[in-house]
Short mmCIF file of C-alpha atoms in Angstrom, two decimals:
data_model
loop_
_atom_site.label_atom_id
_atom_site.label_comp_id
_atom_site.label_asym_id
_atom_site.label_seq_id
_atom_site.Cartn_x
_atom_site.Cartn_y
_atom_site.Cartn_z
CA ALA A 758 -85.68 63.45 15.02
CA PRO A 759 -85.90 65.87 12.06
CA GLY A 760 -89.16 65.62 10.19
CA VAL A 761 -90.92 63.81 13.06
CA ASP A 762 -94.19 65.30 14.30
CA LEU A 763 -93.76 66.05 18.02
CA GLN A 764 -97.27 67.40 18.62
CA ALA A 765 -98.61 64.06 19.82
CA LEU A 766 -95.54 63.27 21.90
CA SER A 767 -96.02 62.72 25.63
CA VAL A 768 -92.94 63.17 27.81
CA GLU A 769 -93.49 61.78 31.33
CA CYS A 770 -91.09 62.98 34.03
CA ARG A 771 -92.28 60.79 36.88
CA GLU A 772 -89.93 62.06 39.54
CA PRO A 773 -88.26 65.44 40.14
CA GLY A 774 -85.16 65.68 37.98
CA ALA A 775 -86.06 62.55 35.98
CA CYS A 776 -85.94 64.41 32.66
CA LEU A 777 -83.05 66.72 33.53
CA GLY A 778 -80.53 66.95 30.69
CA GLY A 779 -82.66 65.10 28.12
CA SER A 780 -83.76 66.74 24.88
CA ILE A 781 -85.25 66.06 21.47
CA ASN A 782 -84.61 68.28 18.45
CA GLY A 783 -82.93 70.76 20.80
CA ILE A 784 -85.96 71.02 23.05
CA ALA A 785 -85.47 69.97 26.66
CA PHE A 786 -87.71 67.16 27.93
CA ASP A 787 -88.68 69.32 30.87
CA MET A 788 -90.15 71.83 28.45
CA LEU A 789 -92.25 69.13 26.75
CA ALA A 790 -93.52 67.59 29.97
CA GLY A 791 -96.77 68.58 31.60
CA GLY A 792 -98.32 70.09 28.46
CA ASN A 793 -95.80 72.92 28.14
CA PHE A 794 -95.56 72.47 24.41
CA GLN A 795 -97.18 74.23 21.50
CA GLY A 796 -97.39 72.77 18.00
CA GLY A 797 -94.85 73.83 15.42
CA GLY A 798 -91.79 72.51 17.25
CA LEU A 799 -91.44 75.47 19.64
CA PRO A 800 -91.44 75.25 23.45
CA MET A 801 -93.99 77.41 25.26
CA ILE A 802 -93.39 78.84 28.72
CA PRO A 803 -96.66 79.09 30.71
CA GLY A 804 -97.66 82.72 31.19
CA PHE A 805 -95.15 84.03 28.67
CA GLY A 806 -96.63 84.23 25.17
CA GLN A 807 -94.26 83.54 22.34
CA GLN A 808 -94.62 84.21 18.65
CA PRO A 809 -94.00 81.29 16.27
CA GLY A 810 -90.53 81.42 14.73
CA PHE A 811 -88.86 82.93 17.79
CA PRO A 812 -87.78 79.96 19.88
CA GLN A 813 -87.27 80.67 23.58
CA GLN A 814 -83.70 80.02 24.75
CA PRO A 815 -83.70 77.46 27.57
CA THR A 816 -82.54 78.76 30.93
CA PRO A 817 -79.66 76.84 32.54
CA GLY A 818 -81.02 74.66 35.30
CA PHE A 819 -84.38 74.01 33.67
CA GLY A 820 -83.79 70.86 31.70
CA GLN A 821 -80.41 71.81 30.23
CA PRO A 822 -77.04 70.55 31.48
CA GLN A 823 -75.07 73.34 33.15
CA GLN A 824 -71.48 74.31 32.87
CA PRO A 825 -69.28 73.50 35.89
CA GLY A 826 -69.28 76.41 38.34
CA PHE A 827 -72.93 77.33 37.83
CA GLY A 828 -74.62 75.24 40.48
CA GLN A 829 -73.52 71.74 39.37
CA GLN A 830 -70.29 69.97 40.09
CA PRO A 831 -68.61 67.75 37.48
CA GLY A 832 -69.26 64.13 38.15
CA PHE A 833 -72.76 64.55 39.57
CA GLY A 834 -74.92 63.85 36.53
CA MET A 835 -72.84 65.79 34.04
CA PRO A 836 -72.69 63.94 30.69
CA GLY A 837 -69.26 62.53 29.94
CA MET A 838 -67.78 63.33 33.36
CA GLY A 839 -66.26 60.95 35.88
CA LEU A 840 -68.16 59.51 38.85
CA MET A 841 -66.61 61.63 41.60
CA PRO A 842 -64.16 64.54 41.82
CA GLY A 843 -61.08 64.08 44.00
CA ALA A 844 -61.33 65.65 47.42
CA ILE A 845 -57.74 65.90 48.64
CA THR A 846 -55.61 68.92 47.70
CA GLY A 847 -52.47 70.54 49.07
CA LEU A 848 -54.71 72.47 51.47
CA GLY A 849 -56.48 69.40 52.83
CA GLY A 850 -59.83 67.83 52.14
CA THR A 851 -63.06 66.31 53.46
CA CYS A 852 -63.99 62.84 52.19
CA GLU A 853 -67.73 62.19 52.37
CA PHE A 854 -68.53 59.85 49.48
CA VAL A 855 -67.17 56.42 48.64
CA GLY A 856 -64.78 56.79 45.73
CA GLN A 857 -63.58 60.33 46.53
CA CYS A 858 -60.57 59.27 48.62
CA THR A 859 -59.35 55.83 47.62
CA GLY A 860 -56.39 54.35 45.78
CA PRO A 861 -53.05 56.10 45.15
CA GLN A 862 -53.04 59.88 45.50
CA THR A 863 -50.02 62.20 45.69
CA VAL A 864 -50.31 65.76 47.00
CA THR A 865 -47.75 68.50 47.69
CA LEU A 866 -48.57 70.42 50.84
CA GLN A 867 -49.40 74.09 50.33
CA SER A 868 -50.31 75.24 53.82
CA ASN A 869 -49.41 74.73 57.48
CA ARG A 870 -53.15 74.21 58.07
CA PHE A 871 -53.49 71.00 56.04
CA GLU A 872 -56.30 68.92 57.51
CA LEU A 873 -57.73 65.66 56.14
CA SER A 874 -61.13 64.46 57.32
CA CYS A 875 -62.58 61.01 56.55
CA ALA A 876 -66.14 61.75 57.58
CA GLU A 877 -68.17 58.64 56.70
CA MET A 878 -67.80 54.87 57.02
CA GLY A 879 -65.33 53.47 54.50
CA VAL A 880 -64.76 56.69 52.55
CA CYS A 881 -60.96 56.49 52.93
CA SER A 882 -60.79 52.71 52.79
CA GLY A 883 -57.86 51.66 50.57
CA LEU A 884 -56.48 55.19 50.30
CA ALA A 885 -52.72 55.28 49.58
CA LEU A 886 -51.94 58.96 50.15
CA THR A 887 -48.46 60.45 49.71
CA LEU A 888 -47.94 63.90 51.15
CA ASN A 889 -44.84 65.65 49.88
CA VAL A 890 -43.42 68.48 51.99
CA PRO A 891 -41.84 71.06 49.64
CA PRO A 892 -38.25 72.21 50.33
CA GLY A 893 -37.51 75.62 51.80
CA GLY A 894 -38.94 75.18 55.29
CA VAL A 895 -42.14 77.11 54.58
CA ILE A 896 -44.31 74.13 55.53
CA ASP A 897 -43.49 72.85 59.00
CA THR A 898 -46.90 71.67 60.35
CA ILE A 899 -49.66 69.28 59.37
CA GLU A 900 -52.70 70.42 61.32
CA ALA A 901 -54.80 67.24 61.65
CA PHE A 902 -55.98 63.90 60.39
CA ARG A 903 -59.58 63.21 61.42
CA PHE A 904 -61.37 59.87 61.19
CA GLU A 905 -65.01 60.35 62.15
CA ALA A 906 -66.80 57.07 61.42
CA PRO A 907 -66.27 53.35 61.98
CA LEU A 908 -63.73 51.83 59.55
CA ALA A 909 -63.35 55.24 57.90
CA ALA A 910 -59.74 54.47 56.96
CA GLN A 911 -59.70 50.66 56.82
CA GLY A 912 -56.54 49.59 54.96
CA ALA A 913 -55.47 53.18 54.32
CA THR A 914 -51.83 54.32 54.31
CA ILE A 915 -50.55 57.85 54.60
CA THR A 916 -46.86 58.50 53.77
CA ILE A 917 -45.30 61.86 54.55
CA ASN A 918 -42.11 62.69 52.63
CA SER A 919 -40.11 65.59 54.05
CA ALA A 920 -37.86 67.03 51.32
CA GLY A 921 -34.26 67.74 52.24
CA GLY A 922 -33.57 64.62 54.26
CA PHE A 923 -31.45 65.13 57.39
CA PHE A 924 -31.03 68.88 56.80
CA ALA A 925 -34.73 69.57 56.28
CA ASN A 926 -36.69 71.63 58.80
CA PRO A 927 -38.58 69.24 61.03
CA VAL A 928 -42.27 68.83 60.21
CA GLU A 929 -44.76 68.29 63.00
CA ILE A 930 -48.18 66.59 62.98
CA SER A 931 -50.41 68.43 65.44
CA ARG A 932 -53.30 65.98 65.89
CA ILE A 933 -54.63 62.57 64.86
CA ILE A 934 -58.28 62.34 65.89
CA CYS A 935 -60.12 59.00 66.07
CA GLU A 936 -63.71 59.96 66.82
CA VAL A 937 -65.62 56.66 67.32
CA GLY A 938 -64.94 52.98 67.85
CA GLN A 939 -62.75 51.46 65.07
CA SER A 940 -62.55 54.77 63.20
CA CYS A 941 -58.73 54.39 62.91
CA SER A 942 -58.79 50.61 62.45
CA GLY A 943 -56.36 49.46 59.78
CA LEU A 944 -54.80 52.93 59.33
CA THR A 945 -50.97 53.13 58.87
CA ILE A 946 -49.15 56.47 58.87
CA SER A 947 -45.49 56.43 57.78
CA ALA A 948 -43.69 59.67 58.56
CA PRO A 949 -39.94 59.25 58.46
CA GLY A 950 -38.15 62.39 59.57
CA VAL A 951 -41.36 63.89 60.98
CA ASP A 952 -41.15 65.19 64.58
CA LEU A 953 -43.72 63.31 66.66
CA GLN A 954 -42.98 65.03 69.96
CA ALA A 955 -45.76 67.57 69.55
CA LEU A 956 -48.25 64.98 68.21
CA SER A 957 -51.53 64.63 70.07
CA VAL A 958 -53.46 61.39 69.36
CA GLU A 959 -57.09 61.76 70.49
CA CYS A 960 -59.04 58.55 71.00
CA ARG A 961 -62.48 59.94 71.76
CA GLU A 962 -64.31 56.68 72.33
CA PRO A 963 -63.21 53.25 73.61
CA GLY A 964 -61.57 51.33 70.73
CA ALA A 965 -61.40 54.40 68.52
CA CYS A 966 -57.65 54.09 68.03
CA LEU A 967 -57.54 50.30 67.93
CA GLY A 968 -55.56 49.06 64.92
CA GLY A 969 -54.03 52.39 63.92
CA SER A 970 -50.28 53.02 63.94
CA ILE A 971 -47.63 55.61 62.99
CA ASN A 972 -44.00 54.82 62.15
#
């Protein structure tokens, strides 16, 4: 608002973080709130005198949006970012928020310690995950799939593709863990060519494994 007198402006941040990321004429709302403003269009930090004409540079985290990697993840209030970052990588992942682990996702395994955890109700609902095992025989184990809440994987499918077909080194799944009642309900795992002899399926409460299947 160039040319507008801001001296009479009242900025009311009625809850913690309410004004975070807002600004007017380059001055963060947090700086204007609570009387922390001195006439002349310059912010004033309490206890730190400032001469007119030498504007104080705002500190990241105090009313200014931060760059990813400095205390704030993309997708959590960052302007212009998506709602939620993906959680599943070639090393595994923990799904804790609805929207992290849903819909089609394709991942190439990067470790023999891959572990996927669906930790809250419905967080992996509708997930269509394809895990590709790279050729070369370096990856021969999937550590675990964990489902820790009711309906955590309702309608989810996990497909494991082992590259190399008949001549590929066999890939083993170590554990499938269904923690509570109905936590594996509606889950389908398709693992053609995967060796199931070493697989341990742990149904830790009555009905925990009900409705889940593999191959």
